[in-house]
């Protein structure tokens, strides 16, 4: 089996892309090779700031679709979801509604998303949370800001305020996520955590807390305090900003 034939068997999306005429078997046309070469060189020389979102997306799509013009698909994805970050974080089911997006394209996008999450997470794990606060906010925005449903995460800290665990406690709907204070405190005890930071996202993009958010935070703080565990803060992540309960004076530990 030729190398190209192997590539076709691995990437089932080659025939999915209907936005441009299929290229006959054989060598990739020179204009396409030249475009890809120039784009790669520009990226390697100038970094991410040297290319707009759709071209950065092209670079990702090159691997999944090696022999077709991916520029139309990149533009379609950006136009549909809004920007590069939202394309990566879009649910697989939504991505596959786009003509030209099959298993290999969806996989490539999700691999890049997972890599971004792990890179951001590595910058905060086992670090003192105060000195890593900006990195913590970056991580929260990377993992949660573009989700289309609510997610509730807990950051567990030791007695020196070093982050020892980051866990997803619950998933919810567009505007609600079920959280049980007893389960939060139980997990903190299992990890021997001394304090917590609560984090959840608002898919609407507006981080303003609801009455239910405030009530839930107070309930968790009270349950934790009864076992000498402190809740440092509750962060609500919006599309481009976040809200800190502590900064806003919305709760105090009992």
Short mmCIF file of C-alpha atoms in Angstrom, two decimals:
data_model
loop_
_atom_site.label_atom_id
_atom_site.label_comp_id
_atom_site.label_asym_id
_atom_site.label_seq_id
_atom_site.Cartn_x
_atom_site.Cartn_y
_atom_site.Cartn_z
CA UNK A 1 0.00 0.00 0.00
CA UNK A 2 1.38 3.40 -0.92
CA UNK A 3 1.92 6.12 1.67
CA UNK A 4 -0.97 8.09 0.18
CA UNK A 5 -3.26 5.08 0.29
CA UNK A 6 -2.39 4.61 3.96
CA UNK A 7 -3.18 8.27 4.56
CA UNK A 8 -6.58 7.90 2.92
CA UNK A 9 -7.40 4.92 5.14
CA UNK A 10 -6.47 6.86 8.26
CA UNK A 11 -8.29 10.08 7.38
CA UNK A 12 -11.83 9.34 6.34
CA UNK A 13 -12.64 13.02 5.77
CA UNK A 14 -10.73 13.30 2.49
CA UNK A 15 -13.93 12.86 0.51
CA UNK A 16 -16.08 14.74 3.03
CA UNK A 17 -14.98 18.21 1.95
CA UNK A 18 -17.49 19.30 -0.64
CA UNK A 19 -16.61 22.99 -0.58
CA UNK A 20 -14.03 22.63 -3.37
CA UNK A 21 -13.79 20.24 -6.34
CA UNK A 22 -11.92 17.02 -5.49
CA UNK A 23 -8.31 16.87 -6.58
CA UNK A 24 -7.41 13.96 -8.86
CA UNK A 25 -5.11 11.30 -7.50
CA UNK A 26 -1.43 12.13 -7.77
CA UNK A 27 0.78 14.88 -6.48
CA UNK A 28 -0.69 17.81 -4.60
CA UNK A 29 -0.98 20.82 -6.96
CA UNK A 30 1.96 23.20 -6.71
CA UNK A 31 -0.19 26.19 -5.78
CA UNK A 32 -1.50 24.31 -2.75
CA UNK A 33 1.93 23.06 -1.73
CA UNK A 34 3.30 26.59 -2.03
CA UNK A 35 0.45 28.06 0.02
CA UNK A 36 0.92 25.52 2.79
CA UNK A 37 4.68 26.02 2.78
CA UNK A 38 4.36 29.82 2.98
CA UNK A 39 1.79 29.60 5.76
CA UNK A 40 3.92 27.20 7.80
CA UNK A 41 7.00 29.39 7.35
CA UNK A 42 5.10 32.52 8.36
CA UNK A 43 3.82 30.79 11.48
CA UNK A 44 7.23 29.41 12.44
CA UNK A 45 8.84 32.82 11.91
CA UNK A 46 6.23 35.06 13.51
CA UNK A 47 4.30 32.73 15.79
CA UNK A 48 0.56 32.72 16.36
CA UNK A 49 0.32 36.52 16.15
CA UNK A 50 1.54 36.38 12.55
CA UNK A 51 -1.56 34.55 11.33
CA UNK A 52 -5.29 35.31 11.73
CA UNK A 53 -7.68 32.79 13.23
CA UNK A 54 -8.69 31.19 9.94
CA UNK A 55 -5.07 30.59 8.92
CA UNK A 56 -4.20 29.11 12.30
CA UNK A 57 -7.17 26.81 11.77
CA UNK A 58 -5.85 25.94 8.32
CA UNK A 59 -2.59 24.80 9.90
CA UNK A 60 -4.57 22.44 12.13
CA UNK A 61 -6.66 21.16 9.22
CA UNK A 62 -3.62 20.42 7.04
CA UNK A 63 -2.99 17.21 8.98
CA UNK A 64 -6.55 15.93 8.75
CA UNK A 65 -7.06 16.87 5.08
CA UNK A 66 -3.66 16.56 3.42
CA UNK A 67 -4.63 16.98 -0.24
CA UNK A 68 -7.47 19.48 -0.46
CA UNK A 69 -7.78 23.23 -0.08
CA UNK A 70 -8.87 23.73 3.53
CA UNK A 71 -9.21 27.51 3.42
CA UNK A 72 -12.97 27.45 2.60
CA UNK A 73 -13.61 25.01 5.44
CA UNK A 74 -11.56 27.13 7.86
CA UNK A 75 -13.60 30.22 6.94
CA UNK A 76 -16.86 28.29 7.33
CA UNK A 77 -15.89 27.06 10.79
CA UNK A 78 -14.87 30.55 11.95
CA UNK A 79 -18.05 32.09 10.51
CA UNK A 80 -20.18 29.43 12.20
CA UNK A 81 -18.64 29.40 15.68
CA UNK A 82 -17.11 32.86 15.94
CA UNK A 83 -13.38 32.43 16.49
CA UNK A 84 -10.58 29.87 16.76
CA UNK A 85 -11.23 29.09 20.44
CA UNK A 86 -14.93 28.51 19.87
CA UNK A 87 -14.20 26.18 16.95
CA UNK A 88 -11.94 24.04 19.15
CA UNK A 89 -14.41 23.96 22.03
CA UNK A 90 -17.52 23.32 19.93
CA UNK A 91 -19.19 19.97 20.67
CA UNK A 92 -18.31 17.23 18.22
CA UNK A 93 -21.97 16.89 17.25
CA UNK A 94 -22.08 20.55 16.24
CA UNK A 95 -18.79 20.37 14.37
CA UNK A 96 -20.00 17.44 12.29
CA UNK A 97 -22.98 19.42 11.07
CA UNK A 98 -20.54 21.48 9.00
CA UNK A 99 -20.04 20.07 5.48
CA UNK A 100 -16.48 18.79 5.27
CA UNK A 101 -16.10 17.93 8.94
CA UNK A 102 -15.88 14.21 9.52
CA UNK A 103 -14.18 12.01 12.06
CA UNK A 104 -10.58 13.01 11.29
CA UNK A 105 -11.24 16.76 11.34
CA UNK A 106 -13.22 16.51 14.58
CA UNK A 107 -10.46 14.38 16.11
CA UNK A 108 -7.73 16.84 15.10
CA UNK A 109 -9.64 19.78 16.60
CA UNK A 110 -10.30 17.92 19.83
CA UNK A 111 -6.66 16.86 20.16
CA UNK A 112 -5.59 20.51 19.88
CA UNK A 113 -8.24 21.51 22.43
CA UNK A 114 -7.04 18.83 24.87
CA UNK A 115 -3.43 19.94 24.41
CA UNK A 116 -4.38 23.54 25.20
CA UNK A 117 -6.18 22.44 28.35
CA UNK A 118 -3.25 20.35 29.56
CA UNK A 119 -0.76 23.11 28.87
CA UNK A 120 -2.83 25.63 30.83
CA UNK A 121 -3.40 23.15 33.67
CA UNK A 122 0.30 22.35 33.97
CA UNK A 123 0.98 26.00 34.77
CA UNK A 124 -1.12 25.89 37.94
CA UNK A 125 -0.93 22.36 39.37
CA UNK A 126 1.30 22.05 42.44
CA UNK A 127 1.80 25.83 42.40
CA UNK A 128 1.02 28.40 45.07
CA UNK A 129 -2.33 29.71 43.99
CA UNK A 130 -1.77 33.37 44.88
CA UNK A 131 1.43 33.63 42.83
CA UNK A 132 -0.26 31.73 39.97
CA UNK A 133 -3.54 33.65 39.99
CA UNK A 134 -3.28 34.97 36.42
CA UNK A 135 -2.39 31.49 35.16
CA UNK A 136 -5.37 30.13 37.09
CA UNK A 137 -7.72 32.58 35.39
CA UNK A 138 -6.23 31.72 32.01
CA UNK A 139 -6.80 28.03 32.71
CA UNK A 140 -10.40 28.58 33.75
CA UNK A 141 -11.12 30.62 30.63
CA UNK A 142 -9.38 28.09 28.39
CA UNK A 143 -11.35 25.14 29.73
CA UNK A 144 -14.71 26.72 30.50
CA UNK A 145 -15.38 30.06 28.79
CA UNK A 146 -16.62 28.61 25.49
CA UNK A 147 -18.68 25.71 26.78
CA UNK A 148 -22.36 25.70 25.79
CA UNK A 149 -23.47 24.11 29.08
CA UNK A 150 -22.63 24.92 32.68
CA UNK A 151 -19.78 23.11 34.40
CA UNK A 152 -18.87 23.25 38.08
CA UNK A 153 -15.22 22.69 39.05
CA UNK A 154 -13.49 22.65 42.40
CA UNK A 155 -9.87 23.57 43.00
CA UNK A 156 -8.53 21.87 46.13
CA UNK A 157 -5.69 23.54 48.06
CA UNK A 158 -3.44 22.33 50.85
CA UNK A 159 -2.50 24.24 54.01
CA UNK A 160 0.07 26.28 52.05
CA UNK A 161 -2.47 27.25 49.37
CA UNK A 162 -0.81 24.99 46.81
CA UNK A 163 -3.23 23.53 44.26
CA UNK A 164 -3.33 19.77 44.81
CA UNK A 165 -6.33 18.81 42.68
CA UNK A 166 -8.65 20.22 40.05
CA UNK A 167 -11.83 18.27 39.48
CA UNK A 168 -15.09 18.62 37.64
CA UNK A 169 -17.84 18.18 40.19
CA UNK A 170 -20.87 18.42 37.92
CA UNK A 171 -22.19 19.20 34.46
CA UNK A 172 -25.46 20.91 33.81
CA UNK A 173 -27.63 22.57 31.21
CA UNK A 174 -27.49 25.96 29.52
CA UNK A 175 -28.34 27.80 32.73
CA UNK A 176 -28.18 25.32 35.61
CA UNK A 177 -25.74 22.88 37.16
CA UNK A 178 -26.64 20.70 40.16
CA UNK A 179 -24.17 20.98 43.05
CA UNK A 180 -24.43 19.19 46.39
CA UNK A 181 -22.51 20.75 49.32
CA UNK A 182 -22.20 17.38 51.08
CA UNK A 183 -20.40 15.88 48.06
CA UNK A 184 -18.09 18.89 47.79
CA UNK A 185 -17.03 18.62 51.43
CA UNK A 186 -16.75 14.83 51.26
CA UNK A 187 -14.30 15.09 48.37
CA UNK A 188 -12.29 17.79 50.15
CA UNK A 189 -11.89 15.45 53.13
CA UNK A 190 -10.81 12.59 50.88
CA UNK A 191 -8.08 14.78 49.40
CA UNK A 192 -7.11 16.23 52.79
CA UNK A 193 -7.70 19.71 51.37
CA UNK A 194 -7.53 22.73 53.66
CA UNK A 195 -9.39 25.11 51.37
CA UNK A 196 -11.34 25.34 48.13
CA UNK A 197 -11.93 27.61 45.18
CA UNK A 198 -15.24 27.07 43.41
CA UNK A 199 -15.47 27.73 39.68
CA UNK A 200 -18.31 27.53 37.23
CA UNK A 201 -19.12 29.07 33.86
CA UNK A 202 -22.08 30.97 32.44
CA UNK A 203 -22.62 29.94 28.81
CA UNK A 204 -24.55 33.17 28.26
CA UNK A 205 -21.25 34.99 28.61
CA UNK A 206 -22.44 37.20 31.47
CA UNK A 207 -20.70 36.25 34.73
CA UNK A 208 -23.25 38.04 36.94
CA UNK A 209 -24.26 35.54 39.67
CA UNK A 210 -27.85 34.47 40.07
CA UNK A 211 -29.59 34.23 43.43
CA UNK A 212 -29.16 30.46 43.15
CA UNK A 213 -25.41 30.90 42.62
CA UNK A 214 -25.11 33.02 45.76
CA UNK A 215 -27.25 30.66 47.84
CA UNK A 216 -25.32 27.59 46.68
CA UNK A 217 -21.99 29.29 47.50
CA UNK A 218 -23.15 30.14 51.01
CA UNK A 219 -24.33 26.58 51.58
CA UNK A 220 -20.99 25.11 50.51
CA UNK A 221 -19.06 27.65 52.60
CA UNK A 222 -21.16 26.78 55.68
CA UNK A 223 -20.77 23.02 55.19
CA UNK A 224 -17.01 23.38 54.65
CA UNK A 225 -16.54 25.68 57.63
CA UNK A 226 -18.16 23.11 59.93
CA UNK A 227 -15.20 20.85 59.13
CA UNK A 228 -12.54 23.61 59.26
CA UNK A 229 -12.28 23.86 55.47
CA UNK A 230 -12.23 27.35 54.00
CA UNK A 231 -13.79 28.48 50.73
CA UNK A 232 -11.41 31.10 49.37
CA UNK A 233 -13.50 32.24 46.44
CA UNK A 234 -16.10 31.40 43.84
CA UNK A 235 -15.25 32.38 40.27
CA UNK A 236 -17.87 32.67 37.56
CA UNK A 237 -16.34 32.48 34.09
CA UNK A 238 -17.96 34.43 31.26
CA UNK A 239 -16.97 34.63 27.61
CA UNK A 240 -14.31 37.29 28.03
CA UNK A 241 -14.28 38.13 31.74
CA UNK A 242 -14.81 36.60 35.13
CA UNK A 243 -16.42 37.55 38.43
CA UNK A 244 -14.90 36.88 41.85
CA UNK A 245 -17.33 36.51 44.73
CA UNK A 246 -14.65 37.64 47.18
CA UNK A 247 -13.73 40.71 45.14
CA UNK A 248 -17.41 41.63 44.87
CA UNK A 249 -18.02 41.05 48.59
CA UNK A 250 -20.73 38.51 47.84
CA UNK A 251 -19.82 36.02 50.55
CA UNK A 252 -17.72 35.56 53.64
CA UNK A 253 -16.74 32.35 55.32
CA UNK A 254 -18.91 31.63 58.38
#
